[in-house]
CSV table of C-alpha atoms and ligand atoms in Angstrom, one decimal:
chain,number,residue,atom,x,y,z
A,820,MET,CA,-93.0,-63.3,49.1
A,821,SER,CA,-91.4,-59.8,48.2
A,822,THR,CA,-92.8,-56.7,49.8
A,823,TYR,CA,-94.4,-54.2,47.5
A,824,GLU,CA,-95.6,-50.4,47.9
A,825,ASN,CA,-98.2,-50.0,45.2
A,826,ILE,CA,-99.9,-53.7,45.2
A,827,LEU,CA,-101.3,-56.3,47.6
A,828,VAL,CA,-100.2,-60.0,47.0
A,829,GLU,CA,-101.7,-62.8,48.2
A,830,THR,CA,-102.8,-66.6,47.5
A,831,ARG,CA,-106.2,-67.9,47.7
A,832,GLY,CA,-105.6,-71.6,47.3
A,833,GLU,CA,-104.2,-72.2,43.7
A,834,VAL,CA,-104.9,-68.5,42.8
A,835,GLY,CA,-102.5,-65.9,42.9
A,836,LEU,CA,-104.2,-62.4,43.7
A,837,ILE,CA,-102.8,-59.3,42.9
A,838,THR,CA,-104.8,-56.3,44.2
A,839,LEU,CA,-103.8,-52.5,42.8
A,840,ASN,CA,-103.1,-50.6,46.1
A,841,ARG,CA,-102.8,-46.9,45.4
A,842,PRO,CA,-106.3,-45.8,46.7
A,843,LYS,CA,-105.4,-41.8,47.0
A,844,ALA,CA,-104.8,-42.0,43.4
A,845,LEU,CA,-107.7,-44.3,42.2
A,846,ASN,CA,-105.1,-46.9,41.6
A,847,ALA,CA,-103.3,-44.7,38.7
A,848,LEU,CA,-101.0,-46.8,37.2
A,849,ASN,CA,-97.2,-45.2,37.5
A,850,ASN,CA,-94.0,-46.8,36.4
A,851,ALA,CA,-93.4,-48.1,39.9
A,852,THR,CA,-97.0,-50.0,39.8
A,853,MET,CA,-96.2,-51.6,36.5
A,854,LEU,CA,-92.9,-53.2,37.5
A,855,GLU,CA,-94.6,-54.4,40.6
A,856,VAL,CA,-97.5,-55.9,39.0
A,857,VAL,CA,-95.4,-57.7,36.4
A,858,ALA,CA,-92.7,-59.1,38.7
A,859,ALA,CA,-95.8,-60.5,41.0
A,860,ALA,CA,-97.6,-61.9,37.9
A,861,GLU,CA,-94.1,-63.4,36.6
A,862,ALA,CA,-93.5,-64.6,40.3
A,863,PHE,CA,-96.9,-66.5,40.3
A,864,ASP,CA,-96.5,-67.7,36.6
A,865,ALA,CA,-93.3,-69.5,37.7
A,866,ASP,CA,-94.8,-71.0,40.9
A,867,PRO,CA,-96.4,-74.5,40.3
A,868,ALA,CA,-98.6,-74.3,43.2
A,869,ILE,CA,-100.5,-71.5,41.5
A,870,GLY,CA,-102.9,-72.2,38.5
A,871,CYS,CA,-104.7,-69.3,37.8
A,872,LEU,CA,-104.2,-65.3,38.7
A,873,VAL,CA,-106.7,-62.7,39.3
A,874,LEU,CA,-105.8,-59.0,39.3
A,875,THR,CA,-108.3,-56.6,41.0
A,876,GLY,CA,-108.6,-52.8,42.4
A,877,SER,CA,-110.9,-51.1,44.7
A,878,ALA,CA,-114.6,-50.8,44.7
A,879,LYS,CA,-114.4,-47.3,43.4
A,880,ALA,CA,-111.5,-48.1,40.7
A,881,PHE,CA,-110.0,-50.9,39.1
A,882,ALA,CA,-107.6,-48.1,37.6
A,883,ALA,CA,-108.1,-44.6,36.5
A,884,GLY,CA,-105.5,-44.7,34.1
A,885,ALA,CA,-101.9,-44.2,33.7
A,886,ASP,CA,-100.4,-41.7,36.3
A,887,ILE,CA,-101.1,-38.6,34.6
A,888,LYS,CA,-99.0,-36.5,36.9
A,889,GLU,CA,-96.0,-38.7,36.4
A,890,MET,CA,-96.4,-37.8,32.4
A,891,ALA,CA,-97.5,-34.6,32.0
A,892,ASP,CA,-94.2,-32.7,31.7
A,893,ARG,CA,-92.3,-35.3,29.6
A,894,SER,CA,-91.1,-34.6,26.1
A,895,SER,CA,-91.7,-37.2,23.4
A,896,VAL,CA,-88.2,-37.9,23.5
A,897,ASP,CA,-88.4,-38.6,27.1
A,898,MET,CA,-91.3,-41.0,26.7
A,899,ASP,CA,-89.5,-42.6,23.6
A,900,ALA,CA,-86.1,-43.1,25.4
A,901,ALA,CA,-87.8,-44.6,28.3
A,902,ASP,CA,-90.1,-46.7,25.9
A,903,TRP,CA,-92.8,-45.5,28.1
A,904,PHE,CA,-95.4,-48.5,28.7
A,905,ALA,CA,-93.6,-51.1,27.0
A,906,GLY,CA,-92.7,-52.9,30.6
A,907,TRP,CA,-96.6,-53.7,30.5
A,908,ASP,CA,-96.0,-56.1,27.7
A,909,GLY,CA,-94.3,-58.4,30.3
A,910,LEU,CA,-97.8,-59.4,31.5
A,911,THR,CA,-98.7,-60.4,28.2
A,912,ARG,CA,-96.0,-63.1,28.4
A,913,VAL,CA,-97.8,-64.6,31.6
A,914,ARG,CA,-98.6,-68.0,30.4
A,915,LYS,CA,-101.3,-68.8,33.2
A,916,PRO,CA,-104.6,-67.8,32.8
A,917,LEU,CA,-105.3,-64.1,33.9
A,918,VAL,CA,-108.6,-62.9,35.4
A,919,ALA,CA,-109.5,-59.1,35.7
A,920,ALA,CA,-111.9,-58.3,38.3
A,921,VAL,CA,-113.1,-55.1,37.7
A,922,ALA,CA,-115.2,-52.6,39.9
A,923,GLY,CA,-115.7,-49.0,39.5
A,924,TYR,CA,-113.3,-47.2,37.0
A,925,ALA,CA,-111.5,-48.7,34.6
A,926,LEU,CA,-110.0,-45.8,32.4
A,927,GLY,CA,-107.5,-45.2,29.8
A,928,GLY,CA,-104.8,-47.5,30.9
A,929,GLY,CA,-106.8,-49.3,33.5
A,930,CYS,CA,-109.1,-50.4,30.8
A,931,GLU,CA,-106.1,-51.2,28.9
A,932,LEU,CA,-104.7,-53.2,31.6
A,933,ALA,CA,-108.1,-55.1,32.1
A,934,MET,CA,-108.0,-56.1,28.3
A,935,MET,CA,-104.5,-57.4,28.8
A,936,CYS,CA,-105.9,-60.2,31.1
A,937,ASP,CA,-107.7,-63.2,29.8
A,938,LEU,CA,-110.8,-62.8,30.8
A,939,ILE,CA,-112.7,-59.6,32.4
A,940,VAL,CA,-115.3,-60.2,35.6
A,941,ALA,CA,-117.1,-56.8,36.0
A,942,ALA,CA,-119.0,-55.7,38.9
A,943,ASP,CA,-122.3,-53.9,38.1
A,944,THR,CA,-120.7,-50.6,38.9
A,945,ALA,CA,-117.7,-50.9,36.4
A,946,LYS,CA,-117.2,-48.4,33.9
A,947,PHE,CA,-114.8,-48.8,31.1
A,948,GLY,CA,-113.6,-46.0,29.0
A,949,GLN,CA,-110.5,-44.6,26.9
A,950,PRO,CA,-110.6,-40.7,27.7
A,951,GLU,CA,-107.1,-40.4,26.5
A,952,ILE,CA,-108.5,-38.1,23.9
A,953,ASN,CA,-109.6,-35.3,26.4
A,954,LEU,CA,-106.2,-35.0,27.3
A,955,GLY,CA,-104.9,-34.3,24.0
A,956,VAL,CA,-103.3,-38.2,23.7
A,957,ILE,CA,-104.6,-41.5,22.7
A,958,THR,CA,-104.1,-44.8,24.2
A,959,GLY,CA,-100.5,-46.2,24.7
A,960,MET,CA,-100.8,-49.6,26.4
A,961,GLY,CA,-102.4,-51.5,23.3
A,962,GLY,CA,-105.8,-50.0,23.5
A,963,SER,CA,-106.8,-49.1,20.4
A,964,GLN,CA,-105.8,-52.8,19.2
A,965,ARG,CA,-107.0,-54.6,22.1
A,966,LEU,CA,-110.4,-52.8,22.2
A,967,THR,CA,-110.8,-52.9,18.7
A,968,ARG,CA,-110.5,-56.8,18.4
A,969,ALA,CA,-112.8,-56.9,21.6
A,970,VAL,CA,-115.8,-54.7,20.4
A,971,GLY,CA,-115.2,-54.0,16.8
A,972,LYS,CA,-114.5,-50.6,15.2
A,973,ALA,CA,-118.0,-49.1,15.8
A,974,LYS,CA,-117.8,-49.1,19.3
A,975,ALA,CA,-113.7,-49.0,19.5
A,976,MET,CA,-114.3,-45.7,17.5
A,977,ASP,CA,-117.0,-44.2,19.6
A,978,MET,CA,-115.0,-44.7,22.7
A,979,MET,CA,-111.5,-43.6,21.6
A,980,LEU,CA,-113.2,-40.5,19.7
A,981,THR,CA,-115.6,-39.3,22.3
A,982,GLY,CA,-113.9,-40.7,25.5
A,983,ARG,CA,-117.1,-41.6,26.7
A,984,MET,CA,-117.4,-44.3,29.2
A,985,ILE,CA,-119.7,-47.5,28.9
A,986,ASP,CA,-121.0,-49.2,31.8
A,987,ALA,CA,-120.9,-52.9,32.8
A,988,GLU,CA,-124.0,-54.1,30.9
A,989,GLU,CA,-122.8,-52.3,27.6
A,990,ALA,CA,-119.5,-53.9,28.1
A,991,GLU,CA,-120.9,-57.2,28.6
A,992,ARG,CA,-123.1,-56.6,25.5
A,993,SER,CA,-120.3,-55.5,23.4
A,994,GLY,CA,-117.9,-58.5,24.1
A,995,LEU,CA,-115.5,-56.4,26.5
A,996,VAL,CA,-116.2,-58.6,29.6
A,997,SER,CA,-117.2,-62.1,30.4
A,998,ARG,CA,-119.6,-61.6,32.9
A,999,VAL,CA,-121.2,-59.1,35.1
A,1000,VAL,CA,-121.8,-59.9,38.6
A,1001,PRO,CA,-123.3,-58.1,41.5
A,1002,ALA,CA,-120.5,-55.6,43.1
A,1003,ASP,CA,-120.5,-57.0,46.5
A,1004,GLU,CA,-119.6,-60.5,45.1
A,1005,LEU,CA,-117.1,-59.6,42.6
A,1006,LEU,CA,-113.8,-60.9,44.5
A,1007,ASP,CA,-115.7,-63.9,45.4
A,1008,ARG,CA,-117.3,-64.6,42.0
A,1009,ALA,CA,-113.6,-64.0,40.1
A,1010,ILE,CA,-111.8,-66.1,42.5
A,1011,ASP,CA,-114.3,-68.8,42.0
A,1012,VAL,CA,-113.7,-68.6,38.2
A,1013,ALA,CA,-109.8,-68.8,38.6
A,1014,THR,CA,-110.3,-71.5,41.1
A,1015,LEU,CA,-112.1,-73.7,38.7
A,1016,ILE,CA,-109.5,-72.6,35.9
A,1017,ALA,CA,-106.7,-73.7,38.2
A,1018,SER,CA,-108.3,-76.9,38.9
A,1019,ARG,CA,-108.0,-78.2,35.4
A,1020,SER,CA,-104.6,-79.4,33.8
A,1021,GLN,CA,-102.1,-76.4,33.6
A,1022,VAL,CA,-100.5,-77.9,30.4
A,1023,ALA,CA,-104.2,-77.9,28.7
A,1024,SER,CA,-104.9,-74.4,30.1
A,1025,ARG,CA,-101.4,-72.9,28.6
A,1026,ALA,CA,-102.6,-74.5,25.4
A,1027,ALA,CA,-105.9,-73.0,25.6
A,1028,LYS,CA,-104.7,-69.5,26.1
A,1029,GLU,CA,-102.1,-69.7,23.5
A,1030,ALA,CA,-104.6,-71.0,20.9
A,1031,VAL,CA,-107.1,-68.0,21.5
A,1032,ASN,CA,-104.4,-65.7,21.8
A,1033,THR,CA,-103.2,-66.9,18.2
A,1034,ALA,CA,-106.6,-66.0,16.8
A,1035,PHE,CA,-105.5,-62.2,17.4
A,1036,SER,CA,-102.3,-62.5,15.7
A,1037,THR,CA,-102.4,-64.7,12.5
A,1038,THR,CA,-104.7,-65.7,9.8
A,1039,LEU,CA,-107.6,-68.2,10.2
A,1040,GLU,CA,-105.6,-71.0,8.5
A,1041,GLN,CA,-102.5,-70.5,10.6
A,1042,GLY,CA,-104.5,-70.2,13.6
A,1043,VAL,CA,-106.3,-73.5,13.0
A,1044,LEU,CA,-103.3,-75.1,12.0
A,1045,HIS,CA,-101.5,-74.0,15.2
A,1046,GLU,CA,-104.6,-75.0,17.4
A,1047,ARG,CA,-104.5,-78.5,15.8
A,1048,ARG,CA,-100.5,-78.9,16.7
A,1049,LEU,CA,-101.3,-78.0,20.2
A,1050,PHE,CA,-104.1,-80.4,20.2
A,1051,HIS,CA,-101.9,-83.1,19.2
A,1052,ALA,CA,-99.1,-82.5,21.3
A,1053,LEU,CA,-101.6,-82.6,24.4
A,1054,PHE,CA,-102.0,-86.3,23.8
A,1055,GLY,CA,-98.3,-86.5,25.2
A,1056,SER,CA,-99.4,-85.4,28.5
A,1057,GLU,CA,-100.4,-87.3,31.3
A,1058,ASP,CA,-103.4,-85.1,31.8
A,1059,GLN,CA,-105.0,-86.1,28.5
A,1060,LYS,CA,-104.6,-89.8,29.5
A,1061,GLU,CA,-106.0,-89.2,33.0
A,1062,GLY,CA,-109.0,-86.9,31.8
A,1063,MET,CA,-110.3,-89.0,29.0
A,1064,ALA,CA,-109.7,-92.2,31.3
A,1065,ALA,CA,-111.9,-90.1,34.0
A,1066,PHE,CA,-114.7,-89.8,31.4
A,1067,VAL,CA,-114.9,-93.6,30.5
A,1068,GLU,CA,-114.5,-94.6,34.0
A,1069,LYS,CA,-117.4,-92.1,35.0
A,1070,ARG,CA,-115.4,-90.3,37.7
A,1071,GLU,CA,-113.7,-87.2,38.1
A,1072,PRO,CA,-110.3,-86.5,36.8
A,1073,THR,CA,-106.9,-86.0,39.0
A,1074,PHE,CA,-104.8,-83.9,37.1
A,1075,ARG,CA,-101.2,-84.1,37.8
A,1076,HIS,CA,-100.0,-80.9,36.0
A,1077,ARG,CA,-102.0,-78.4,38.1
B,2359,CAA,N1,-103.4,-40.1,37.2
B,2359,CAA,C1,-103.1,-39.5,38.2
B,2359,CAA,N2,-103.9,-39.3,39.4
B,2359,CAA,C2,-105.2,-39.5,39.1
B,2359,CAA,C3,-105.7,-40.2,37.9
B,2359,CAA,C4,-104.8,-40.6,36.9
B,2359,CAA,N3,-105.2,-41.0,35.9
B,2359,CAA,N4,-107.1,-40.3,38.4
B,2359,CAA,C5,-107.2,-39.9,39.6
B,2359,CAA,N5,-106.4,-39.4,40.1
B,2359,CAA,C6,-106.0,-38.8,41.3
B,2359,CAA,C7,-106.8,-37.3,41.1
B,2359,CAA,O1,-105.7,-36.2,40.9
B,2359,CAA,C8,-107.0,-37.2,42.6
B,2359,CAA,O2,-105.7,-37.0,43.5
B,2359,CAA,P1,-105.6,-35.5,44.4
B,2359,CAA,O3,-106.8,-35.9,45.7
B,2359,CAA,O4,-104.5,-35.4,44.9
B,2359,CAA,O5,-106.5,-34.4,43.4
B,2359,CAA,C9,-107.5,-38.6,43.0
B,2359,CAA,O6,-106.9,-39.4,42.4
B,2359,CAA,C10,-109.0,-38.7,43.1
B,2359,CAA,O7,-109.6,-38.3,42.0
B,2359,CAA,P2,-110.7,-37.3,41.8
B,2359,CAA,O8,-110.8,-36.3,42.9
B,2359,CAA,O9,-110.6,-36.9,40.5
B,2359,CAA,O10,-112.0,-38.5,41.9
B,2359,CAA,P3,-113.4,-38.3,41.3
B,2359,CAA,O11,-114.2,-39.3,41.9
B,2359,CAA,O12,-114.0,-37.0,41.4
B,2359,CAA,O13,-113.5,-38.4,39.6
B,2359,CAA,C11,-112.3,-39.9,37.7
B,2359,CAA,C12,-113.1,-39.8,39.4
B,2359,CAA,C13,-113.5,-39.7,36.9
B,2359,CAA,C14,-112.0,-41.3,37.5
B,2359,CAA,C15,-111.1,-38.8,37.5
B,2359,CAA,O14,-110.2,-39.0,39.0
B,2359,CAA,C16,-110.7,-38.8,36.5
B,2359,CAA,O15,-110.9,-38.4,35.4
B,2359,CAA,N6,-109.3,-39.3,36.4
B,2359,CAA,C17,-108.5,-39.4,35.0
B,2359,CAA,C18,-109.0,-40.5,33.9
B,2359,CAA,C19,-108.3,-40.3,32.9
B,2359,CAA,O16,-108.2,-39.5,32.1
B,2359,CAA,N7,-107.7,-41.7,32.5
B,2359,CAA,C20,-106.5,-41.7,31.2
B,2359,CAA,C21,-105.3,-41.6,32.1
B,2359,CAA,S1,-104.1,-41.4,30.9
B,2359,CAA,C22,-104.0,-43.0,30.1
B,2359,CAA,O17,-104.1,-43.8,30.7
B,2359,CAA,C23,-102.9,-43.1,28.8
B,2359,CAA,C24,-102.8,-44.5,28.3
B,2359,CAA,O18,-102.8,-44.6,27.1
B,2359,CAA,C25,-102.5,-45.6,29.1
């Protein structure tokens, strides 16, 4: 495994765990961190022994945003030439499920990063916000799009225009997070979810992720058609035969493609 400076990378059974590790900057997301997170996620995506990924931060901060100090003096031409933040798109091309385990601050780019993941498990200490408006800018890692799709216009406008933070309970109520758990259980609970996901057929979980994501990028008619084609294609997999045979034979399935 490569050595990283801004993240910790380990495996827990079939789960690949990436921990943001810039504690002095509350895991502010600088360019180097972006490159490392995407590289680590791609490596896990390519590893057949891994079935699901977890991305987490510290108890105080999942991530307090993009690194303001790294951006502050740049011109718009600099930002455009570097295509600032475009590298994060690599994370959205990871095909294995990606679980965000969020405690403490998930602000700005931190909230946007959590939303790039497939589901968010939040500690009861989690705080989500898009405070870019306080800095004279707006989201740049997809927040205005993913937040609006997740929580709807009313809440997204509120968060984007006022910069106010919402707590874990409001985030769950709004549909931003999947589950809220006690802070001291966060990582264990996120790993449990990821382990369960990893125990299923990877062929099927890739299809499930692709199908849900399609709902965000196409019409209902096209999305339903795409889902049906994926569903039909899964009948070519050994795991479909095993899963359905195991049900009929009243036993646990042993999926081959894990
Ligand atoms: N970028 C760079 N450094 C950051 C940072 C960030 N986003 N967030 C925190 N830090 C640094 C602080 O500068 C501080 O460093 P020093 O000790 O060297 O001064 C250190 O982390 C600890 O932070 P605080 O002392 O501020 O900690 P706190 O507990 O008093 O406050 C906080 C915590 C409320 C999260 C506060 O740090 C804060 O408001 N951070 C900025 C939040 C923000 O505006 N995020 C959006 C960034 S822009 C963005 O993300 C653009 C985009 O679209 C992607």
